[in-house]
Amino acid sequence: LNLLNKLARNDTIYNILVLFEDKIIGFGSHSAILNKLDPNLLFGTFINLLKKDDDYIQLKSAKIFALLALETKSGASLVDPVEVFAWFALKLVDPNPNVVDIAIQILQSILAVPAYRLPFYETPGAMNGLIEAIKNTASNPQMQYQGIYCIWAMSFVEGVAKDIQRGYEIIPLFIDVAKSAIKEKVVRVIFATIKNMLLLAPQENIIPMLGNKLLNLCETLSARKWSDTEISEDLDYIKQELAKNINSLSTFDEYASEVKSGKLDWSPPHLSEQFWKQNASRLSEKDYELVRCLGRLIAANSSTLVLSVAAHDIGQFVKYCPAGKKFVQENGTKTQIMQLMTHEDSDVRYQALLAVQKLMANSWIN
C-alpha cells in the first residue's frame, strides 16, 4: 500500500496491483490483516489511483476497491465513496464500450454492499450514465442484465424506490427492454425490480405503471412458458397489485397517469370540455407538475400525436385556468408551442395555433 502511494511508474504499479489482487484478496488468512488496517489507507490508496491517467490502473483499482468492500464490509462503511462514484459517473459514459462494460461489472459488485446503494444513486450524473449505458446494451444481453441488476440492488432502498420513476422515467425503459429481451434473466431482474418498487413505494409507482400499460405487458408475458418460476411469480404479483388499483382510479388519475407516462393519445379526457372545466386547475398542483410534464413533451418529443395532444392540453389548461398563463409563459412552454406553428405536420400546427390563441386571449368567458 505504501509503495502504491509513492510510485510514479505505471508499469510498476501494474505489477503491484496484479500481485495485490492475486495474493492478498480472497485468501482467508489475509482477511484478519485487511480488517485491522486503517480503512483510509486501505481504501484511500485505490481511490487515489482512480485519478491516474491510465484506464488499466483505474479499472484495476476500482475492481480491488470493490473486492475489498465485499471482504471488509465494516471497513467499507467507514469510507466515503463519493470519489469512487464520481469516477463511475464518468466511466459509464466513456466512449470506449469496453470501459463501460467493465465499469458496470465492477459497479454490480460494489452495490452488493447495502451501505453504498443510496450514495451511488445520489451521485450527480451516476444514474443518468447507468441508464444511458443500459439503453445502449441491446446487442449485449449480459451487460444489459448487469446494468439492470445494479438498479435492482438499489431498489431495495425505500428512497430509491420512491424517486426512481419520477427522476428517471424507469418504467418506460423497463417495458421497452422487457419486450425485446433475448435472455430470461433480463426479464427476471426487470420484474424483480418493479416488484420492489411496488412493495416499497406503491403510491409513487402504481399510477405511472398503469399509465405505461404495464398491466397489459404483464398479461402478455404471463402467457409465456418461463423456465424460471420467479418470473411467473413476480408477474402474478404485479398483475394483482395493478388490477386492484385500476378500478379505483378517477378520470383525473387516469389523465395524470397518461401525461406522466409520456405516451399521449386522444383518450376521452383530452376531448371532454366537462373534464377541463372540472380539472384544469388541478394541473397547477404540486408546483405545476403536469404542466411541466406537458412542456417537456413539447420540447423533446418527436411524435406528432404526442405534440398535438400536449399542445391541445396546454391550450385547454389556460382556457379554463387563466391564472396558469403566467407560468406557461415564464417556464418557456409558450415559446415552444409557438415554434410548433411552423411544424411540418398539419395537425400539430393546428393544435399549436389554437393553443396560442388561448394563451393570447385577454380573458376567458364562461
PDB file of C-alpha atoms in Angstrom, residues 293-302 307 336 340:
ATOM      1  CA  CYS A 293     -44.590  17.248 -17.961  1.00  0.00           C
ATOM      2  CA  LEU A 294     -46.539  18.556 -20.959  1.00  0.00           C
ATOM      3  CA  GLY A 295     -43.881  21.215 -21.518  1.00  0.00           C
ATOM      4  CA  ARG A 296     -41.108  18.602 -21.527  1.00  0.00           C
ATOM      5  CA  LEU A 297     -43.030  16.521 -24.056  1.00  0.00           C
ATOM      6  CA  ILE A 298     -43.465  19.520 -26.344  1.00  0.00           C
ATOM      7  CA  ALA A 299     -39.769  20.340 -26.052  1.00  0.00           C
ATOM      8  CA  ALA A 300     -38.320  16.874 -26.552  1.00  0.00           C
ATOM      9  CA  ASN A 301     -40.833  14.501 -28.168  1.00  0.00           C
ATOM     10  CA  SER A 302     -40.788  13.734 -31.887  1.00  0.00           C
ATOM     11  CA  LEU A 307     -47.054  17.018 -29.785  1.00  0.00           C
ATOM     12  CA  GLN A 336     -42.128  26.078 -27.571  1.00  0.00           C
ATOM     13  CA  LEU A 340     -44.800  24.264 -33.348  1.00  0.00           C
TER      14      LEU A 340
END
